[in-house]
Amino acid sequence: MPATLLDRLWEAHRVAPAGAGRDVIHIDRILLHDLSGARALAEVAEKGYGVANPALVFATPDHAVSTAPGRTAETFRPGAPGVALLREGARRHGIRLFDLGEDGQGIVHVMAPELGIALPGLSIICGDSHTCTQGGLGALAFGVGSTELAHALATQTLRLAKPRAMRVRLDGRFPKGTTAKDAVLAAIGRFGAGAGAGCAIEWAGEAVRALPVEARLTLCNLSVEMGARIGFIAPDETVFEWLAGRDFAPRGAAWDAAVAAWRSLRSDDDACFDIDLAMEASGIAPQVTWGTSPEHVIAVDQPIPSPDSAPDAGRREAWAAALAYQGLQPGRPLEGLPIDWVFIGSCTNARLSDLREAAAIVAGRTVAPHVSAWVVPGSERVKRAAEAEGLDRVFRSAGFSWREPGCSLCVAANGEAVPPGARCLSTSNRNFVGRQGRGARTHLASPATAAASAIAGRIVDIRKPF
Amino acid sequence: MQRFDRVTGPAAPLLRPNIDTDVIIRAERLVGTPKEEMGRYAFEAWRYRSDGTEDPGFVLNRPPFRSAPILLAGPNFGCGSSREAAVWALAGIGVRCVIAPSVSDIFAGNALQNGLLPVVLPEETVRGLAALIEADPDRARITVDLEAQTVIGPDGAVHPFAIDPDRREALLAGLDDIGLTLRQAGAIAAWQAEDRRRRPWVWLEALT
């Protein structure tokens, strides 16, 4: 019987039935951060359970920590107790912790792949919905709440219902100027923010196969914005080459055995998907969101849609509310819209390749005087590598603020926020009401679009000179 | 975990699609707010005006719906962040059940860990229930019966819904998942011993 990659990943972790409808699924890696991770450790302690296998658990503070240069856990005081709980829990249980300022610290979904904590075929959870990012390596990776996180800490398993299998094929090749970020935003715009509900998405097709690893992580990162808790790409030589030699990746004979096993992690050619979708990659232009859901997205040169053209009553109401919140009129393109802030960062787009792409555009230019522009590297390692290449100098001399690794303006849980009413072009993943700060207006885009727009002071179509 | 068997009461209609967990509870409230106090901040961007006073136009500020135990929502309810505080915030304002055409998987998982029941019904059914509520907001009531797996509308119409039997049992009994799983500790240990041979690269050394 032909199998999907989801079937193979599920079967490889199925310990036992958990009663009708669910399975006990083994969890190979548990990632803890200073909000949900600290809470889950506290919950395990309160309930009197232990941590089943601390060697498979990793911790790093990223959410409620300042990203100001020279920061400590105390710089953002309200976040300090969470970091303290994480440190104390890690010490007590023997959990590996990558602390502020140390090699390895970073946004969990940036540091876990870069350290080889995430590997193909592993089941990986974190109390963070963007854990699906790590599916870019071919892992079964997904976000959970803090109670389920505590369950996994105590038992090394979760009780889960198997999701349905969805495939999204991106056929053909991307045009010049189109990145993985544009592609996934376009897919969400086409299929909807709830399209993947109840599903695990396998991203496939020629355009996906051609993506380097970091772009695959970006693509899978936004699976959850299409409604799917899980997103992944079948691992291949590109992934194996990228992972070889990383800190927690196997070595020697163990590496060879692992790669041999990972080569079977793919869907059979004749596998059946519950939902099978496709898009032509060559038709995808640079995308920018206009509203307050990632599905409110258009090509940068297209007109903002009118609520009158919404497909149903619910969306008509949502579109009208989004336009009012964003202070926009339908009928005009986003291109040329003045902006106040630019944020280059987050688990979506703060890897070295993202920073290189942005720096190449910024080099020798200056940020528009009315724009506040930030670069927040995704991890300590990304930061150090970027500094070794001089990217920090490129950004700084253009007028960007060059900061310490963390989630920062993507989630605004650390005292850093876009002011009310200000318009921010952001490389992050969510344009929800108030996400980047109370009353803040977010437009999601690629690092290239963000960098060019910071210089111009308005939203730019990077296919044209600016 | 709080048991769930049967709930009857007003149902607040909040039908726009893609209501995300950021709007249910702001990220900054995750820092330092005890679980029990999250209700105060539920839907704060919609519930309160910028001067901090209540917005009388928001459905949860209208008298029949102030402490409605049921929320009627649009598709993809609870999308976005995995923050479990979204469930605690809803529980904090008295919500025991969300009825929607679809509910985000992570939100549903979190809800079920806290005795809050997500019920998925077809969009036209949810809209029909909302219309009946709006026609007589002060008196219309909805009943959600988990034992029978039905929603009973203000007009007496019965709408069956599906739920994993394992989940249903746990909710009816108020059972904690960890306790259930630890009963299978032997099976887990045996599976792990076998997996160490099958996938040795998964198994890292403990910190010394």
mmCIF file of C-alpha atoms in Angstrom, chain A residues 38-49 92, chain B residues 35-36:
data_model
loop_
_atom_site.group_PDB
_atom_site.id
_atom_site.type_symbol
_atom_site.label_atom_id
_atom_site.label_comp_id
_atom_site.label_asym_id
_atom_site.label_seq_id
_atom_site.Cartn_x
_atom_site.Cartn_y
_atom_site.Cartn_z
ATOM 1 C CA ALA A 38 9.209 27.773 32.038
ATOM 2 C CA ARG A 39 5.489 27.255 32.684
ATOM 3 C CA ALA A 40 5.639 23.578 31.698
ATOM 4 C CA LEU A 41 8.630 22.936 33.984
ATOM 5 C CA ALA A 42 6.712 24.570 36.825
ATOM 6 C CA GLU A 43 3.666 22.448 36.065
ATOM 7 C CA VAL A 44 5.647 19.199 36.060
ATOM 8 C CA ALA A 45 7.080 20.153 39.438
ATOM 9 C CA GLU A 46 3.679 21.145 40.880
ATOM 10 C CA LYS A 47 2.123 17.858 39.846
ATOM 11 C CA GLY A 48 5.013 15.912 41.302
ATOM 12 C CA TYR A 49 6.268 14.358 38.067
ATOM 13 C CA ARG A 92 17.758 20.765 38.436
ATOM 14 C CA LYS B 35 -3.670 31.830 35.026
ATOM 15 C CA GLU B 36 -6.679 32.784 37.125
#
